[in-house]
Structures are given as structure tokens and as C-alpha cells.
Coordinates of N, CA and C in Angstrom, one line a residue:
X1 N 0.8 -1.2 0.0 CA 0.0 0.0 0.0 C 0.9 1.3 0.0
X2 N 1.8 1.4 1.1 CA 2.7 2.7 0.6 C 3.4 2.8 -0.5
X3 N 4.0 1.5 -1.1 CA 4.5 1.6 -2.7 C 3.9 2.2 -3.2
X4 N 2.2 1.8 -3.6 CA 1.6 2.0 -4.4 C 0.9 3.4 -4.1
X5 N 0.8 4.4 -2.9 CA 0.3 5.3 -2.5 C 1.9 6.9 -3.2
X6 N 3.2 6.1 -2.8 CA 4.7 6.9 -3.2 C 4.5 6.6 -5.2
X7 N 4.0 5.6 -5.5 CA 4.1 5.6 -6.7 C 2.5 6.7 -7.7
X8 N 1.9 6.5 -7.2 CA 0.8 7.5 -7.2 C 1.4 8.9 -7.2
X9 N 1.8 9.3 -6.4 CA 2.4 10.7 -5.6 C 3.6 10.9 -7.2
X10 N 4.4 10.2 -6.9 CA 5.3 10.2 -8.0 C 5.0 10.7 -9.3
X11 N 4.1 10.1 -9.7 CA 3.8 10.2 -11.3 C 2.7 11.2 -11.3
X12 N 2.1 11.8 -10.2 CA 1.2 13.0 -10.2 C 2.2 14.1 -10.6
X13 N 3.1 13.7 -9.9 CA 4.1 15.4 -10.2 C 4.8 14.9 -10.8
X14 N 4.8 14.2 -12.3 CA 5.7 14.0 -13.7 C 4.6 14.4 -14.1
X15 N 3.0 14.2 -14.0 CA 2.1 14.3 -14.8 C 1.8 15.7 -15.0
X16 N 2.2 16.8 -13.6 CA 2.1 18.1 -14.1 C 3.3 18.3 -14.2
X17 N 4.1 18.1 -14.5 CA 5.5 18.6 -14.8 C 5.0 18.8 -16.8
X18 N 4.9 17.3 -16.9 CA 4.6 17.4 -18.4 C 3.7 18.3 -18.9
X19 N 2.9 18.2 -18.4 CA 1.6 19.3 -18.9 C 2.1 20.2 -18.9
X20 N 3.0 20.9 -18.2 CA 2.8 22.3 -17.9 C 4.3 22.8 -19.1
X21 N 5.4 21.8 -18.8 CA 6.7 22.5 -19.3 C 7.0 21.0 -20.7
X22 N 5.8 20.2 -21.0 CA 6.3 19.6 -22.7 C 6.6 18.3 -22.6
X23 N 7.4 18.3 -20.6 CA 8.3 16.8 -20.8 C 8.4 16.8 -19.3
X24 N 9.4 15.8 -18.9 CA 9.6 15.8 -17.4 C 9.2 14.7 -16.8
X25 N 8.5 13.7 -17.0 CA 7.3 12.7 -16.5 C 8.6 12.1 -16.1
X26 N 9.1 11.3 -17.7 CA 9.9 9.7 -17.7 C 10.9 10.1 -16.8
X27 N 11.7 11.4 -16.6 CA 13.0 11.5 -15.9 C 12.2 11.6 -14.6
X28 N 11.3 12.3 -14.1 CA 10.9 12.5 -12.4 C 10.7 10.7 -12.1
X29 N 10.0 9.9 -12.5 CA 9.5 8.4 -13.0 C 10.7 7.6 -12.6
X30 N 12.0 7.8 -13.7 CA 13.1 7.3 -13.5 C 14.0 7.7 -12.4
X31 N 13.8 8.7 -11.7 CA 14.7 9.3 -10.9 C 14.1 8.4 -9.1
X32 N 12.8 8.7 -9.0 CA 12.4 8.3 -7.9 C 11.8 7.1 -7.6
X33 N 10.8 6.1 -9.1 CA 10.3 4.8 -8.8 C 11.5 3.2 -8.5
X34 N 12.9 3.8 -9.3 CA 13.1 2.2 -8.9 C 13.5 2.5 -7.2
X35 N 13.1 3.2 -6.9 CA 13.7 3.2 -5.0 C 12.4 2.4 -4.8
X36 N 11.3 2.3 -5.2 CA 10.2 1.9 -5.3 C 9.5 0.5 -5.5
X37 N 10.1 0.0 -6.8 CA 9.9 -0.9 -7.7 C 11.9 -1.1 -8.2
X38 N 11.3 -2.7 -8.4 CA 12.6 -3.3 -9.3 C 12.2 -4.7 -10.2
X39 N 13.8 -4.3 -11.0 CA 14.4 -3.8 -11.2 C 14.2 -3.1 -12.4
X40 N 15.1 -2.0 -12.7 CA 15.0 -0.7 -12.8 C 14.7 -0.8 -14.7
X41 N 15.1 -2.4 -14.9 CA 14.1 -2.1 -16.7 C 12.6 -2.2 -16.4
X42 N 12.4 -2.6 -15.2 CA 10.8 -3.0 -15.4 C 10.3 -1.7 -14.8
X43 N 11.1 -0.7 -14.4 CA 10.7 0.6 -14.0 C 10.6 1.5 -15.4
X44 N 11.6 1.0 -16.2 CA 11.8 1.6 -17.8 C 10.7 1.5 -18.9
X45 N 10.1 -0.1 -18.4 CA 9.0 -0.6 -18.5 C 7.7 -0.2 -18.2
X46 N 7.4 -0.1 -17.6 CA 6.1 0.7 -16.8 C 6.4 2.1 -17.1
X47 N 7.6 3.1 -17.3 CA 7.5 4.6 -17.7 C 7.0 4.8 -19.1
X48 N 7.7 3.7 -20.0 CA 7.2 3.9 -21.4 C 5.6 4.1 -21.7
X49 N 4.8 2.8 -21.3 CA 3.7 2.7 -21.5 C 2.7 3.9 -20.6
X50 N 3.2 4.3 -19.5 CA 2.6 5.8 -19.1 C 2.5 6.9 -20.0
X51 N 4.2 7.2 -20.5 CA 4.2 8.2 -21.2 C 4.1 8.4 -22.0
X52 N 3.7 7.2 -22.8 CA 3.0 6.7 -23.6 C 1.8 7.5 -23.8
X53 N 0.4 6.9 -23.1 CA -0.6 7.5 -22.4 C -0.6 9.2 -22.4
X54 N 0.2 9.7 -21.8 CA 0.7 10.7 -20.9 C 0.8 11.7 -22.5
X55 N 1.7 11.4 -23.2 CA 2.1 12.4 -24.3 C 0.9 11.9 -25.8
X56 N 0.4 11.1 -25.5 CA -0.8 10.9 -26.1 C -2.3 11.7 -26.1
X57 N -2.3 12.2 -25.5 CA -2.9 13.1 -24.2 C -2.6 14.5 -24.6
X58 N -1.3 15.0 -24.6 CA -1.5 16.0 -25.2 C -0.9 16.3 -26.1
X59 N -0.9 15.0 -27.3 CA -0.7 15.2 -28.5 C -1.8 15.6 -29.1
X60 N -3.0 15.1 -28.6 CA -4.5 15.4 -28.8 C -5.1 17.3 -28.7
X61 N -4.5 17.2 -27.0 CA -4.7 19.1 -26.7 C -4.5 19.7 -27.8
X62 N -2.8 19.7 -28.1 CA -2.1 20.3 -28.8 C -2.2 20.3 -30.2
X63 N -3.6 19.1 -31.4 CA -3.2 19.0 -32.5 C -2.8 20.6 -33.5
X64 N -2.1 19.8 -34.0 CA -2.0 21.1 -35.8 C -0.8 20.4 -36.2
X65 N -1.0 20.6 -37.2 CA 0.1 20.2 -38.3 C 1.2 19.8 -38.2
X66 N 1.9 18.6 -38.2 CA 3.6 18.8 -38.2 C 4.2 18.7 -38.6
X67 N 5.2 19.6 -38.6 CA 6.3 19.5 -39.5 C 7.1 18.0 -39.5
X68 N 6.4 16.9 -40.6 CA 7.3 15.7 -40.5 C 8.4 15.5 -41.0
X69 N 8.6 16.3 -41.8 CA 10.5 16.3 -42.5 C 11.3 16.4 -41.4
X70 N 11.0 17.8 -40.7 CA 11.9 18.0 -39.4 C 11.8 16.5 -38.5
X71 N 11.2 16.1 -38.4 CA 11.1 14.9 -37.0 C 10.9 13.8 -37.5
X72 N 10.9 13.5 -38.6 CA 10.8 12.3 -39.2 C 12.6 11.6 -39.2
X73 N 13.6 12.4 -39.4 CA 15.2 11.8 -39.5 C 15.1 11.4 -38.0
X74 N 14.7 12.3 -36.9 CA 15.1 11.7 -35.4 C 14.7 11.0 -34.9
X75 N 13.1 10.4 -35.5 CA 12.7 9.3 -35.2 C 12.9 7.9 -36.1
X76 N 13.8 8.0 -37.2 CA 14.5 6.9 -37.7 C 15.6 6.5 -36.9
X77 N 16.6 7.6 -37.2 CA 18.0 7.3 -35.9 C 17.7 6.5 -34.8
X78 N 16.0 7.1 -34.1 CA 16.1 6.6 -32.6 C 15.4 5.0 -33.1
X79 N 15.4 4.8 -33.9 CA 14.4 3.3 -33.9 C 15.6 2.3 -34.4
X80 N 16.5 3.0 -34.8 CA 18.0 1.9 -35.1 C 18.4 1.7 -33.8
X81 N 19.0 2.6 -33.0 CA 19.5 2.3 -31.3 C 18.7 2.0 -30.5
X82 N 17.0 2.1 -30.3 CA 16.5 1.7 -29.6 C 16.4 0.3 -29.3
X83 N 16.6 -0.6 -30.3 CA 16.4 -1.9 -30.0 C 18.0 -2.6 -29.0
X84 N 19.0 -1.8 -29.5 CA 20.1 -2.1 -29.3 C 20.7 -1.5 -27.6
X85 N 19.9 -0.4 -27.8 CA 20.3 0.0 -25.9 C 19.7 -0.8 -25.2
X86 N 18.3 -1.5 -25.4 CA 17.7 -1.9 -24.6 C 17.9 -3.2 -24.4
X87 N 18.7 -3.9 -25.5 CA 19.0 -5.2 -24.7 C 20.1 -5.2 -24.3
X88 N 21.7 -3.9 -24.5 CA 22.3 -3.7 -22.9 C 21.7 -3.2 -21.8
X89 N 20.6 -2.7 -21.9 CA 19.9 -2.7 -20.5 C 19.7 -4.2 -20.0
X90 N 18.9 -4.5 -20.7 CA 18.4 -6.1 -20.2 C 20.0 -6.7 -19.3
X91 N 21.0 -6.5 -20.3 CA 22.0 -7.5 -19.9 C 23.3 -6.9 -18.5
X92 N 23.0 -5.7 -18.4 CA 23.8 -5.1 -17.4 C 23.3 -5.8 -16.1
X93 N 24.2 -5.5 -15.3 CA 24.3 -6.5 -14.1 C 23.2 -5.0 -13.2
X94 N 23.0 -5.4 -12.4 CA 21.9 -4.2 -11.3 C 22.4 -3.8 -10.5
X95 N 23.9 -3.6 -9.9 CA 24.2 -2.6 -9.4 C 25.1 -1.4 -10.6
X96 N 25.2 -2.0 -11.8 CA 25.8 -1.4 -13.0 C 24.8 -0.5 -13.4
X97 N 23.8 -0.8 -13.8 CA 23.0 0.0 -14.3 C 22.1 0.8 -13.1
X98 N 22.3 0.5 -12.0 CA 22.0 1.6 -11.2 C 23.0 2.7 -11.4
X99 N 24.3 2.6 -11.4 CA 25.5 3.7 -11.7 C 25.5 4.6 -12.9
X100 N 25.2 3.5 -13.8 CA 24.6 4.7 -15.1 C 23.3 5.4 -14.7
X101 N 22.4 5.3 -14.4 CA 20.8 5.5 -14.1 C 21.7 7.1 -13.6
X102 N 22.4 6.7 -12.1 CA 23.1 8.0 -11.5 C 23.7 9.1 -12.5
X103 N 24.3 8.7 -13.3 CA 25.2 9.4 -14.0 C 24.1 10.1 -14.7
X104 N 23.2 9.1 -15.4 CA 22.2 10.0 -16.5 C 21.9 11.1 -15.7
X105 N 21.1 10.8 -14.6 CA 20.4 11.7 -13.7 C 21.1 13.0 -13.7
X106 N 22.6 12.9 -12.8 CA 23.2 13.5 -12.4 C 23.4 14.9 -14.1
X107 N 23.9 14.0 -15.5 CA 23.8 14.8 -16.4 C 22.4 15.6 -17.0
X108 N 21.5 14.7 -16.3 CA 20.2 16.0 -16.9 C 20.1 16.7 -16.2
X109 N 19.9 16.4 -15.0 CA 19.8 18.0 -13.9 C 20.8 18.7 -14.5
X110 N 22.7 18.8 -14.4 CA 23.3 20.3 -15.1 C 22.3 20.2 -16.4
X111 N 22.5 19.6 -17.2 CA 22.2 20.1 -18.7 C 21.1 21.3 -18.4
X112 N 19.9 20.4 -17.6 CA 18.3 21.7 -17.4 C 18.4 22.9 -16.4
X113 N 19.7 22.8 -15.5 CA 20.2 24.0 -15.0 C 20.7 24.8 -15.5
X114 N 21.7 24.1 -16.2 CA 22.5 25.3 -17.1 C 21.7 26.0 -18.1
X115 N 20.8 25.1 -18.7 CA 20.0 25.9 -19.8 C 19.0 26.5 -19.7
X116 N 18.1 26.9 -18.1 CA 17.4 27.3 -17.9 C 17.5 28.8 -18.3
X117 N 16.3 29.2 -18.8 CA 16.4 30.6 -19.0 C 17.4 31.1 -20.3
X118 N 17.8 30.3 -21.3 CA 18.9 30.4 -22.2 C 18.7 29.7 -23.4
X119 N 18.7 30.8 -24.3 CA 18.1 30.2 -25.9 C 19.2 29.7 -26.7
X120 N 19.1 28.0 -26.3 CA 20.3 27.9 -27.3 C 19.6 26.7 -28.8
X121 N 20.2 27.2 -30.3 CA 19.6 26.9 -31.1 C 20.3 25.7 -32.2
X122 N 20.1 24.3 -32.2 CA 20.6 24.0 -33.2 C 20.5 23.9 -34.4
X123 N 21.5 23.8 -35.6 CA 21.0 23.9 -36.7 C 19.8 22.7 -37.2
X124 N 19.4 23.1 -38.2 CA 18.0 22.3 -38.7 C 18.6 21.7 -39.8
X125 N 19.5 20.9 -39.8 CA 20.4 20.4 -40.7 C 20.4 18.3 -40.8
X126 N 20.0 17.5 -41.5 CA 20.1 16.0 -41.5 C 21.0 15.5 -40.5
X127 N 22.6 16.2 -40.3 CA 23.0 15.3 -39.4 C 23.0 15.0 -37.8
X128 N 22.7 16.4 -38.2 CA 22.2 17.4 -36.2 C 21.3 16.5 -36.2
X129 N 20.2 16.4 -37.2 CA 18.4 15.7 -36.4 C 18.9 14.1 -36.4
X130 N 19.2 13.1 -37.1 CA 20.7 12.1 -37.0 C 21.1 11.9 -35.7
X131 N 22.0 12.8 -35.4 CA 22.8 12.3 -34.2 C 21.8 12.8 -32.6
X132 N 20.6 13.3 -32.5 CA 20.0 13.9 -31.8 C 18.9 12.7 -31.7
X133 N 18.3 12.1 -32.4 CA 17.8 10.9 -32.9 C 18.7 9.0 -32.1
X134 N 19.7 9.1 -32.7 CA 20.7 8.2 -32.0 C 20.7 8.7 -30.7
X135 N 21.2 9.7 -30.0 CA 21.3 10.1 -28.4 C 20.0 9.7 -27.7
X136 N 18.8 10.1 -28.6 CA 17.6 10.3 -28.0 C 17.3 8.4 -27.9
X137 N 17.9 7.5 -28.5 CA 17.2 6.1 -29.0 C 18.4 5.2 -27.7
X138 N 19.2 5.8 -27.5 CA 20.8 5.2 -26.1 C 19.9 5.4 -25.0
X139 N 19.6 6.9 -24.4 CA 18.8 6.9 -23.8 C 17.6 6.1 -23.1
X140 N 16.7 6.1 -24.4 CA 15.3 5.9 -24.2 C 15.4 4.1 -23.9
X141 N 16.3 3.5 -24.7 CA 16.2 2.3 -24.5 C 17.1 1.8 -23.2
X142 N 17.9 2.7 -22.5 CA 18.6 2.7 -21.1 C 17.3 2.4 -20.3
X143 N 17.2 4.3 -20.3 CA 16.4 4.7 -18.8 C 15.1 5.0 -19.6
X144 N 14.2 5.0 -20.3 CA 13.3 5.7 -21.2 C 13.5 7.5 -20.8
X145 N 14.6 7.7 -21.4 CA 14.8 9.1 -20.3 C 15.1 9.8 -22.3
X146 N 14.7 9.5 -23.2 CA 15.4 10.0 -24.2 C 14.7 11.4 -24.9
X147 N 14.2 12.1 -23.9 CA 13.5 13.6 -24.3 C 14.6 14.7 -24.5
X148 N 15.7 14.9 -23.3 CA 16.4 16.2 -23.9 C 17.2 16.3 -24.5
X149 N 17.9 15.9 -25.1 CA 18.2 15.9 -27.2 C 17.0 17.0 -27.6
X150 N 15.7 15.7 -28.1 CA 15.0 16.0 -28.7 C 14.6 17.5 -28.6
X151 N 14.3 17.6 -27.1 CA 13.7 19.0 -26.8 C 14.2 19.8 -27.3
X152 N 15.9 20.0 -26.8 CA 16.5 21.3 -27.4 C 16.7 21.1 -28.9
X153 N 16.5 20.2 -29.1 CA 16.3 20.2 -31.3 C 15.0 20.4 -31.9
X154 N 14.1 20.1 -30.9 CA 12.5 20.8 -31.3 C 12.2 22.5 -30.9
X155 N 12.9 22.6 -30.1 CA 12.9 24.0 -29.8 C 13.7 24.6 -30.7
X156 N 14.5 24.4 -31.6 CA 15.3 24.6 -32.5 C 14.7 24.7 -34.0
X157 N 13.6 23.8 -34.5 CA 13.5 23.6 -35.3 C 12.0 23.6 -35.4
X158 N 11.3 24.8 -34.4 CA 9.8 24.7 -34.0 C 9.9 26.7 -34.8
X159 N 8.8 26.5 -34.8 CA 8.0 28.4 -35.3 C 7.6 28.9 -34.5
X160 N 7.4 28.3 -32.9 CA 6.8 29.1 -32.1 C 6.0 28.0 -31.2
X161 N 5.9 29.0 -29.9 CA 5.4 27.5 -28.7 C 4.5 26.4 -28.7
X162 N 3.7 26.9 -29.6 CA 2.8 25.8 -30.2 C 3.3 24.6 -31.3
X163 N 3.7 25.2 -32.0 CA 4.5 24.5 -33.0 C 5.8 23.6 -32.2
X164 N 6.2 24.0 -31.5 CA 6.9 23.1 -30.4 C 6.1 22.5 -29.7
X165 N 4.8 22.7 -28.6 CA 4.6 21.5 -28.2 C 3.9 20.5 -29.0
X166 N 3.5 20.8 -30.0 CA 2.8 19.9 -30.8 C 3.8 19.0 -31.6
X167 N 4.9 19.7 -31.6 CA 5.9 18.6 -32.3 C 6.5 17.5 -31.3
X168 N 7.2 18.1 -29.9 CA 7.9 17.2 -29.2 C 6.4 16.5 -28.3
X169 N 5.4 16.5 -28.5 CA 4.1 15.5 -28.0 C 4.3 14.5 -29.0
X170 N 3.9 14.8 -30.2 CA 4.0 13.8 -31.2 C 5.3 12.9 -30.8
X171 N 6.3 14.0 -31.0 CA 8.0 13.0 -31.1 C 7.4 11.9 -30.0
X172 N 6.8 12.4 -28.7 CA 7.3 11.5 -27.6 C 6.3 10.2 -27.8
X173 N 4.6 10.9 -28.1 CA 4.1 9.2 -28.9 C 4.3 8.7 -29.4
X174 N 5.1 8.6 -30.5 CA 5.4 7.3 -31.2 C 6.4 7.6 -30.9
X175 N 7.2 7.6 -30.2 CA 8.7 7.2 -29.2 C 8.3 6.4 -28.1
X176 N 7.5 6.8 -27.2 CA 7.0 6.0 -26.3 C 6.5 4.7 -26.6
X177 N 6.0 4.7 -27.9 CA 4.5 3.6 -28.2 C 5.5 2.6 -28.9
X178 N 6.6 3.0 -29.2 CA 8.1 2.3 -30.0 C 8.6 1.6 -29.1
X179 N 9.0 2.2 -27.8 CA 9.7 1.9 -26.9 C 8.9 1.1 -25.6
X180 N 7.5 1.2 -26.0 CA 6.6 0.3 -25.2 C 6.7 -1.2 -25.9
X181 N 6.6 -1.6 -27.2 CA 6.4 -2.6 -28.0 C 7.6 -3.4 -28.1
X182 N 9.0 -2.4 -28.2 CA 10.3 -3.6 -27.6 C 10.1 -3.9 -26.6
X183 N 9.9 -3.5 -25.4 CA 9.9 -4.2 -23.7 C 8.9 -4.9 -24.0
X184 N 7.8 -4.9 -24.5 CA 7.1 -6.1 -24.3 C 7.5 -7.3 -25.1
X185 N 8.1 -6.9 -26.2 CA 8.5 -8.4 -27.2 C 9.8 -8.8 -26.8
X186 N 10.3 -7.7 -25.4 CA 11.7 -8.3 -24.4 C 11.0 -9.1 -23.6
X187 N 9.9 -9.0 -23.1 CA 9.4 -9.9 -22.2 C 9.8 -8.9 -20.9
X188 N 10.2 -7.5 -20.7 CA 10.0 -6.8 -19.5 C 8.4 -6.4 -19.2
X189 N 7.5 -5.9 -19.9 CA 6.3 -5.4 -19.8 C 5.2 -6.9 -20.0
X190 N 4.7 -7.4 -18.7 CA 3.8 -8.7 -18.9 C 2.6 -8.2 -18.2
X191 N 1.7 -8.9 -17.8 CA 0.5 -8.7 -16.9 C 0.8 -8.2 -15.4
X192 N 1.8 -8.5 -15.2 CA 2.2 -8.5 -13.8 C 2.8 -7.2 -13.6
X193 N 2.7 -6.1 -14.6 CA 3.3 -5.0 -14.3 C 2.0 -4.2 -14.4
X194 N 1.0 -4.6 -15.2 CA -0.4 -4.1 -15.7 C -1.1 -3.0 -14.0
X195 N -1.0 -3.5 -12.9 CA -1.6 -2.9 -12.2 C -0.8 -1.6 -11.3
X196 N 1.2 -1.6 -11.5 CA 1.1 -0.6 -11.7 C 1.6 0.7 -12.6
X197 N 1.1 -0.1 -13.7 CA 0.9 1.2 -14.8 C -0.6 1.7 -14.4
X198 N -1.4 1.1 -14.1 CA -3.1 1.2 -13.9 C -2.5 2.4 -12.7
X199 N -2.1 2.4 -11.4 CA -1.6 3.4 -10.1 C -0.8 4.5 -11.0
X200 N 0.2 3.9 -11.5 CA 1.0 5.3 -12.3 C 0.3 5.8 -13.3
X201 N -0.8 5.6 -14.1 CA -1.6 6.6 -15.3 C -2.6 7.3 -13.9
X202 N -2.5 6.3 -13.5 CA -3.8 7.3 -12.4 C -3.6 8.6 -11.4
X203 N -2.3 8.3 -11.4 CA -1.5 9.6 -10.8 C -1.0 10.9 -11.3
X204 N -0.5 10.3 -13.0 CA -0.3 11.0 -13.9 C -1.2 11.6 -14.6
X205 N -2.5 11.4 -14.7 CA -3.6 12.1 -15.1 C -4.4 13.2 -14.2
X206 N -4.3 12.5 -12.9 CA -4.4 13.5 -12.0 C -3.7 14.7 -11.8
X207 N -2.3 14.6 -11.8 CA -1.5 15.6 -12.0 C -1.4 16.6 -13.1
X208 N -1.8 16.0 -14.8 CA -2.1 16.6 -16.0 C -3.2 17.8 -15.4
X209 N -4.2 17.1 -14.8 CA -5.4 18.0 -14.5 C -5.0 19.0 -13.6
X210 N -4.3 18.8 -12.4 CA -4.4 19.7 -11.1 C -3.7 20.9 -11.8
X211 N -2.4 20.5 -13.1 CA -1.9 21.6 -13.5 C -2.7 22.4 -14.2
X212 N -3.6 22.3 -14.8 CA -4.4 23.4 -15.7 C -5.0 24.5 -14.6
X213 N -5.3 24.5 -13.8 CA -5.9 25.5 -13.0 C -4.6 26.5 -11.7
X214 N -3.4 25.5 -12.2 CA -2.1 26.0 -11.1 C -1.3 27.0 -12.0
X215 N -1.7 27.0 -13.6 CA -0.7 27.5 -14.3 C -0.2 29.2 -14.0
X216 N -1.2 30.1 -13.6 CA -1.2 31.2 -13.3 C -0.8 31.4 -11.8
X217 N -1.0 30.8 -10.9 CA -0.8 30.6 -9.6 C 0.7 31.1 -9.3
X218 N 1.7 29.6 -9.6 CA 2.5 29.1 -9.1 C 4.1 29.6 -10.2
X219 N 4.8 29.6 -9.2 CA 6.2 30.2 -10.2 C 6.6 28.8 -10.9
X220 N 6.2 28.5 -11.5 CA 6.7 27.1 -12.5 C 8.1 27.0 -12.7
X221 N 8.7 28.1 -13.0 CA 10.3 28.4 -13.3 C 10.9 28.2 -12.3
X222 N 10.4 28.2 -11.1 CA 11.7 27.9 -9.9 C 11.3 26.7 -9.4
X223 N 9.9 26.1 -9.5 CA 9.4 24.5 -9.3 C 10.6 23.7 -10.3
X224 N 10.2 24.2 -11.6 CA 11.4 23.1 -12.5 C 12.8 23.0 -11.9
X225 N 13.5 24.3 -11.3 CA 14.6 24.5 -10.9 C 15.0 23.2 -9.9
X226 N 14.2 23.6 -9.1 CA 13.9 22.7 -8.0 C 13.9 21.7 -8.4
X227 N 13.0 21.2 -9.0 CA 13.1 19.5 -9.1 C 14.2 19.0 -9.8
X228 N 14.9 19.6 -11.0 CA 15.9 18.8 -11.4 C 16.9 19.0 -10.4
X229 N 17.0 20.0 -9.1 CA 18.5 19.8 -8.3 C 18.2 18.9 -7.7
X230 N 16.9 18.1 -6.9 CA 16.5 17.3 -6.6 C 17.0 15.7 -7.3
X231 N 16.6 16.0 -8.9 CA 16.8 14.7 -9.7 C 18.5 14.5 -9.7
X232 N 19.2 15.7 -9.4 CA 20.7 15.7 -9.3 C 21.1 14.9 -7.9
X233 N 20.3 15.2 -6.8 CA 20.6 15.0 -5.4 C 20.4 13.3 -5.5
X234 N 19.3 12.8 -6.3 CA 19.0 11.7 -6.3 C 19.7 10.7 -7.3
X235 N 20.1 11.6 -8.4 CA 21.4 10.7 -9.2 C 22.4 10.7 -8.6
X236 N 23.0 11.3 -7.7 CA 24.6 10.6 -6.3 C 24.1 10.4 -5.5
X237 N 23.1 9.8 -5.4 CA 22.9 9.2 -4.2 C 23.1 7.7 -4.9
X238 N 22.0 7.3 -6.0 CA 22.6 6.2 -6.9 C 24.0 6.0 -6.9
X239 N 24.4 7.1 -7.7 CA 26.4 6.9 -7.9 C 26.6 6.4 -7.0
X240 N 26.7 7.1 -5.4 CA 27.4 6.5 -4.3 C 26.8 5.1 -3.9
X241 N 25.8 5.1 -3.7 CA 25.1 3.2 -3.6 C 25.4 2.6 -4.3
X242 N 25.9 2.8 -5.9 CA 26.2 1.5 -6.5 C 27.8 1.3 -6.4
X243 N 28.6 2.1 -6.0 CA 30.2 2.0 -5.8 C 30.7 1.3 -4.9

């Protein structure tokens, strides 16, 4: 019952994280549930098919047009490495891939600190969307953590906020719904994980909702701040436990 009450809690605040700032679910997901749940593919497991759900959701809010040329190369790249990261996940030993889990962590909090508040722009060029695509496909098939690449290349190669969330929603559905359908033909995602993705969508949708009426409220900019130093605090905490 407390698992399942911390795992609720959890995925409520990835669920407004995403709503509110595009992304954020799989890393808050990955940062806090395998202290929760193990081991940490069948936590990779259960994040896919959420945010799955989750960026499904407001691929819907969000529809209009997308630009498929731009996002169509980074979702090729990521379907070549996705199959191939995930079965060194499968095969890393569990205090090993707890140590990477740390490191990832530890590298997204600086990356979303340092770039907070800071427009940085990559070119809209085949090999950029390529190699941003591969990063995004190492990732996703690790930790299902393979959003910030994409983000800062959709912010890049977007016309404007809408045109960005409607693009990196899409990227993350059929990224997600890709990266749900390997774990299960890995045999990580079975029936026995079914009830708590049922606790984590139910958390996560709650959270989607509480954010619509918080968006004016609440300083969002220093909440995000916050949580990724948190996701930092909680990636060396991994490092040091698996050493």
C-alpha cells in the first residue's frame, strides 16, 4: 500500500510537470520509482507505456500540423539504437546499471540548470536531427529518459510555442509507443506489471489536470529548478550506492 500510495504521488508530479513545461514525466519516473519498484528495466517498463498514455494526451490538446520532415530523421536514428540500448539494459548487471541511471540523472539536472532561462539553437540540418535521434534512441532504450536531445532540437526547429509543443508531443508518442512494444517483445512489460501502470496513469492524469488551474498561480520556473536539483541529489545518491 505505501508503494503504491509513493508511486501515485510520483507520477502525479511528472504528470504536471509534463503538462505544464512539454516533458519531465519519464525522468521525475526514472529518478524516484526504482527506490520503489525493481528492477530498474521493469521501471523503464512501466515509464514507457505511461508516457505513452501521458504524451498521447497532449498530443490530442495540442493538435496542428507537423512539420514531418523536421522529426521524421530523429525518429529513424532513434528506432535503429532503440532496440540495441535496450537489450544492454536487459543484460547489465543491477548494481551497473544503477550507476549509469546515477550518471544519466546526475547529467540531466546540469544540462536543465544550465539551460534554464537560455536560448540555445541547433542547426536544422540532416546530421544534427541524426545524431540527436541516436542520443535520443541510447537513452530511451537505457532509462526511457530520451527527451532532452529532442527537446533542445525541437525547440530549434519549432516556429513558435505551439509549434513546439505539438511537435515534441508527437516525437514522444510514437517514441514512447516504440519503446513500449520492444519491452514487451523483451518480455520486460507482462500482466504482472499491468496494475502498476493502472496506479502510475492514475497519478499521472491527475496531476495533468491539477496543473491546468495551477498555471497562473504558481512560479513554475523555480518549481522546475527545483526539481531537477533534486533529480541531481538523487542521481549521487545512486552513484554512491552502487560504488
Amino acid at each position: 500500500m505505501t508503494a503504491a500510495f509513493f508511486t501515485l504521488l510520483v507520477c502525479f508530479i511528472g504528470g504536471a510537470l509534463q503538462s505544464l513545461i512539454g516533458f519531465g514525466c519519464a525522468i521525475i519516473m526514472m529518478a524516484l520509482l526504482p527506490y520503489l519498484i525493481s528492477p530498474i528495466p521493469l521501471v523503464s517498463g512501466m515509464t514507457s507505456v505511461i508516457c505513452f498514455l501521458c504524451s498521447l494526451a497532449l498530443t490530442l490538446k495540442y493538435r496542428r500540423p507537423v512539420h514531418l520532415r523536421r522529426i521524421l530523421p530523429v525518429f529513424a536514428a532513434y528506432l535503429v539504437l532503440l532496440p540495441i540500448s535496450n537489450r544492454i539494459a536487459l543484460a547489465l548487471p543491477p548494481g551497473r546499471m544503477k550507476l549509469y541511471l546515477g550518471l544519466a540523472l546526475v547529467l540531466m539536472s546540469a544540462y536543465y540548470l544550465m539551460c534554464s532561462g537560455k536560448t540555445l539553437r541547433l542547426p536544422r540540418t540532416l546530421p544534427v536531427a541524426l545524431a540527436v535521434g541516436m542520443l535520443s534512441g541510447i537513452l530511451s532504450g537505457l532509462f526511457t529518459m530520451g527527451g532532452p536531445p529532442v527537446v533542445l532540437y525541437a525547440m530549434s526547429a519549432s516556429d513558435d510555442k505551439e509549434d513546439y509543443l505539438g511537435m515534441i508531443q508527437f516525437y514522444f508518442t510514437i517514441t514512447n509507443l516504440s519503446n513500449s512494444v520492444v519491452r514487451i517483445a523483451a518480455g520486460v512489460i507482462t500482466p504482472a506489471v499491468l496494475p502498476w501502470i493502472a496506479v502510475g496513469m492514475t497519478g499521472t492524469a491527475a496531476g495533468m489536470l491539477a496543473a491546468k488551474p495551477l498555471q497562473g498561480r504558481l512560479n513554475w520556473d523555480a518549481l522546475r529548478r527545483w526539481t531537477y536539483v533534486m533529480i541531481g541529489v538523487v542521481g549521487v545518491n545512486n552513484i554512491l550506492s552502487a560504488l
